[in-house]
Short mmCIF file of C-alpha atoms in Angstrom, two decimals:
data_model
loop_
_atom_site.label_atom_id
_atom_site.label_comp_id
_atom_site.label_asym_id
_atom_site.label_seq_id
_atom_site.Cartn_x
_atom_site.Cartn_y
_atom_site.Cartn_z
CA UNK A 1 14.46 18.22 -3.09
CA UNK A 2 12.62 20.11 -0.48
CA UNK A 3 10.61 17.99 1.66
CA UNK A 4 7.12 19.13 0.89
CA UNK A 5 7.83 19.16 -2.95
CA UNK A 6 8.38 15.46 -2.61
CA UNK A 7 6.01 14.66 0.05
CA UNK A 8 8.07 12.77 3.04
CA UNK A 9 8.51 13.30 6.46
CA UNK A 10 11.60 12.74 8.03
CA UNK A 11 9.87 10.69 10.27
CA UNK A 12 8.39 8.56 7.94
CA UNK A 13 12.04 7.31 6.75
CA UNK A 14 13.57 7.63 10.29
CA UNK A 15 11.27 5.25 12.66
CA UNK A 16 8.69 3.06 11.48
CA UNK A 17 4.98 4.18 12.64
CA UNK A 18 3.68 2.24 15.71
CA UNK A 19 0.58 1.70 15.41
CA UNK A 20 -2.12 4.12 16.93
CA UNK A 21 -5.21 4.09 18.31
CA UNK A 22 -6.04 8.07 17.95
CA UNK A 23 -5.57 10.70 14.78
CA UNK A 24 -6.26 12.04 12.21
CA UNK A 25 -7.86 9.28 9.69
CA UNK A 26 -8.51 5.92 12.49
CA UNK A 27 -10.66 4.25 11.64
CA UNK A 28 -10.90 5.73 8.25
CA UNK A 29 -12.45 8.27 9.30
CA UNK A 30 -11.69 11.89 7.07
CA UNK A 31 -9.37 14.18 7.84
CA UNK A 32 -10.36 17.62 8.51
CA UNK A 33 -8.05 20.34 6.99
CA UNK A 34 -7.41 23.32 8.89
CA UNK A 35 -8.30 26.49 7.40
CA UNK A 36 -5.09 28.20 8.67
CA UNK A 37 -3.41 25.08 6.42
CA UNK A 38 -5.73 25.32 3.15
CA UNK A 39 -3.91 27.38 1.26
CA UNK A 40 -0.68 25.24 1.74
CA UNK A 41 -3.05 22.38 0.82
CA UNK A 42 -3.36 23.75 -2.70
CA UNK A 43 0.14 23.73 -3.51
CA UNK A 44 0.62 19.98 -2.92
CA UNK A 45 -2.32 18.48 -4.14
CA UNK A 46 -0.84 20.48 -7.24
CA UNK A 47 2.21 17.66 -6.08
CA UNK A 48 0.44 14.47 -6.71
CA UNK A 49 -2.72 15.27 -7.03
CA UNK A 50 -4.69 14.38 -4.11
CA UNK A 51 -4.83 15.88 -1.13
CA UNK A 52 -0.71 14.72 0.04
CA UNK A 53 -1.22 17.33 2.89
CA UNK A 54 -3.86 14.91 4.40
CA UNK A 55 -2.62 11.25 3.59
CA UNK A 56 1.33 13.20 5.22
CA UNK A 57 -1.28 13.64 8.38
CA UNK A 58 -2.38 9.22 8.41
CA UNK A 59 -0.87 6.88 9.98
CA UNK A 60 1.43 4.67 7.32
CA UNK A 61 0.08 1.60 9.33
CA UNK A 62 -3.89 3.42 10.33
CA UNK A 63 -7.00 1.33 11.60
CA UNK A 64 -9.41 0.48 9.60
CA UNK A 65 -13.02 -0.78 10.16
CA UNK A 66 -14.02 -3.98 9.63
CA UNK A 67 -16.13 -3.44 6.24
CA UNK A 68 -17.04 -7.06 5.70
CA UNK A 69 -20.88 -8.02 5.88
CA UNK A 70 -21.74 -9.53 8.96
CA UNK A 71 -22.01 -13.17 7.93
CA UNK A 72 -18.68 -13.27 5.99
CA UNK A 73 -16.73 -11.83 9.83
CA UNK A 74 -17.96 -15.72 11.00
CA UNK A 75 -17.10 -18.05 7.86
CA UNK A 76 -13.43 -20.12 7.88
CA UNK A 77 -11.03 -20.61 6.11
CA UNK A 78 -8.54 -24.57 4.92
CA UNK A 79 -5.40 -23.53 6.90
CA UNK A 80 -3.34 -24.95 3.56
CA UNK A 81 -4.27 -21.68 1.73
CA UNK A 82 -1.59 -21.18 -1.37
CA UNK A 83 0.46 -18.93 -0.72
CA UNK A 84 1.60 -15.52 -2.45
CA UNK A 85 3.19 -12.99 -3.92
CA UNK A 86 1.67 -9.44 -3.90
CA UNK A 87 2.73 -7.39 -7.12
CA UNK A 88 2.89 -3.26 -6.43
CA UNK A 89 4.14 -1.64 -8.89
CA UNK A 90 4.87 1.73 -8.55
CA UNK A 91 6.10 5.21 -10.29
CA UNK A 92 6.70 8.76 -8.32
CA UNK A 93 4.08 7.28 -6.28
CA UNK A 94 3.98 9.82 -2.88
CA UNK A 95 5.86 7.76 -0.25
CA UNK A 96 2.13 7.93 2.95
CA UNK A 97 0.81 5.82 -0.22
CA UNK A 98 2.74 3.76 -1.36
CA UNK A 99 4.05 2.55 2.64
CA UNK A 100 0.62 2.84 3.35
CA UNK A 101 0.10 -0.48 0.65
CA UNK A 102 2.87 -2.20 2.51
CA UNK A 103 1.76 -2.05 5.86
CA UNK A 104 -1.74 -2.60 5.27
CA UNK A 105 -0.50 -5.79 3.41
CA UNK A 106 1.38 -7.31 5.80
CA UNK A 107 -1.38 -6.11 9.38
CA UNK A 108 -4.55 -7.88 7.85
CA UNK A 109 -3.17 -10.87 5.74
CA UNK A 110 -2.16 -14.42 7.70
CA UNK A 111 1.61 -14.25 7.96
CA UNK A 112 1.67 -18.09 6.28
CA UNK A 113 -0.14 -16.71 3.58
CA UNK A 114 2.74 -13.79 2.66
CA UNK A 115 5.99 -15.46 0.68
CA UNK A 116 6.52 -11.30 0.12
CA UNK A 117 6.17 -8.05 -1.40
CA UNK A 118 7.31 -7.10 -4.80
CA UNK A 119 7.39 -3.67 -5.24
CA UNK A 120 8.35 -3.05 -9.05
CA UNK A 121 10.09 0.82 -9.88
CA UNK A 122 8.42 1.47 -12.89
CA UNK A 123 12.01 4.55 -13.71
CA UNK A 124 10.79 6.71 -10.95
CA UNK A 125 12.63 10.12 -10.12
CA UNK A 126 12.04 10.97 -7.13
CA UNK A 127 14.78 10.33 -4.81
CA UNK A 128 13.16 8.38 -2.03
CA UNK A 129 11.68 5.87 -3.66
CA UNK A 130 15.32 4.64 -3.93
CA UNK A 131 17.58 4.06 -1.02
CA UNK A 132 15.81 5.65 1.99
CA UNK A 133 12.85 3.35 0.67
CA UNK A 134 14.77 -0.17 0.34
CA UNK A 135 16.41 0.91 3.62
CA UNK A 136 12.73 1.09 5.63
CA UNK A 137 11.39 -1.64 3.19
CA UNK A 138 14.33 -4.20 5.00
CA UNK A 139 12.53 -3.57 8.88
CA UNK A 140 9.72 -5.23 7.92
CA UNK A 141 8.83 -8.89 9.55
CA UNK A 142 7.48 -9.96 5.92
CA UNK A 143 10.23 -9.48 2.67
CA UNK A 144 9.74 -6.39 0.37
CA UNK A 145 11.66 -6.79 -2.90
CA UNK A 146 12.25 -3.80 -4.87
CA UNK A 147 12.65 -4.18 -8.01
CA UNK A 148 13.92 -1.71 -10.06
CA UNK A 149 12.57 -1.44 -14.06
CA UNK A 150 15.69 -0.36 -16.80
CA UNK A 151 13.22 2.31 -17.76
CA UNK A 152 9.99 3.66 -18.52
CA UNK A 153 7.44 0.88 -19.38
CA UNK A 154 4.40 0.89 -18.33
CA UNK A 155 2.22 -0.77 -16.25
CA UNK A 156 2.30 -4.02 -17.70
CA UNK A 157 5.29 -4.84 -18.95
CA UNK A 158 5.91 -3.90 -14.83
CA UNK A 159 3.64 -6.32 -13.65
CA UNK A 160 5.25 -8.85 -15.36
CA UNK A 161 8.64 -8.42 -14.55
CA UNK A 162 7.05 -8.47 -10.84
CA UNK A 163 5.27 -11.64 -11.54
CA UNK A 164 8.45 -13.56 -12.90
CA UNK A 165 10.13 -12.65 -9.26
CA UNK A 166 7.49 -14.01 -7.73
CA UNK A 167 7.70 -17.11 -6.00
CA UNK A 168 4.70 -17.97 -3.84
CA UNK A 169 2.72 -20.57 -5.10
CA UNK A 170 -0.31 -17.31 -5.99
CA UNK A 171 0.52 -13.99 -7.34
CA UNK A 172 -1.72 -10.81 -6.31
CA UNK A 173 -1.61 -7.81 -7.90
CA UNK A 174 -2.27 -4.44 -5.77
CA UNK A 175 -2.58 -1.07 -6.48
CA UNK A 176 0.14 1.58 -5.34
CA UNK A 177 -2.38 3.30 -2.89
CA UNK A 178 -5.10 1.36 -1.65
CA UNK A 179 -5.03 0.22 1.76
CA UNK A 180 -6.25 -3.80 2.27
CA UNK A 181 -8.83 -4.35 5.11
CA UNK A 182 -9.24 -7.42 7.65
CA UNK A 183 -10.44 -10.31 5.52
CA UNK A 184 -8.99 -9.26 2.56
CA UNK A 185 -6.85 -11.54 1.60
CA UNK A 186 -9.08 -15.49 2.44
CA UNK A 187 -11.66 -15.40 0.40
CA UNK A 188 -9.14 -14.54 -2.84
CA UNK A 189 -6.12 -18.21 -1.85
CA UNK A 190 -9.42 -19.93 -1.34
CA UNK A 191 -11.24 -19.19 -4.88
CA UNK A 192 -7.74 -20.29 -6.30
CA UNK A 193 -7.65 -23.13 -3.83
CA UNK A 194 -11.16 -24.66 -5.21
CA UNK A 195 -9.77 -24.17 -8.50
CA UNK A 196 -6.69 -23.33 -9.77
CA UNK A 197 -7.97 -21.30 -12.85
CA UNK A 198 -9.80 -18.86 -11.22
CA UNK A 199 -8.78 -15.00 -11.84
CA UNK A 200 -10.10 -13.56 -8.29
CA UNK A 201 -10.79 -9.90 -7.84
CA UNK A 202 -11.59 -8.11 -4.14
CA UNK A 203 -14.70 -5.40 -3.88
CA UNK A 204 -12.90 -2.56 -4.15
CA UNK A 205 -14.22 1.26 -2.60
CA UNK A 206 -12.15 4.46 -3.06
CA UNK A 207 -10.57 5.90 -0.83
CA UNK A 208 -11.27 10.26 -0.96
CA UNK A 209 -8.72 12.00 -2.75
CA UNK A 210 -9.40 14.95 -0.99
CA UNK A 211 -10.12 13.91 3.53
CA UNK A 212 -8.75 10.02 2.32
#
């Protein structure tokens, strides 16, 4: 499979991307595609139904602004919040969007609160989601496990599979193409600590499929 078809820049597999201070998409700014690349951008769009060219221009661990209201930025949470396993289900997800999800969880979560990240592959066909993905996630500072469904099973069954192998005190489900901002996890776990029967959901803003 050609690299432009599978959405896999060579640098993404060979070495982790160091946190940049400037570059396309940094601090959540929109990515602008040069006019001379517009036709190629449209062709790549068909592969994933979003601007894959823009996504591949953005670092896997791009910086994002703190979008919390001022009062929440200084809020103090208990030290003994429960640990969580973050379960992410994917099927033929692009490399850049999937790995930005993983990096955002790792970079913007207190380490002692993340038990593991569980990536559940719902029978993907893309080669780079096989051994290259497993090799890449082994290098991360948080345990990342790749679980494979034997056949295409759908989101719910795949999430149940991820939940079954999770070892954290709390299970957090995320989409395979989201990016966590600073302070995303603590308030969720704090509410569950207060009442273990609580089911919580964060505020979710939309990432533009055109300019990210």
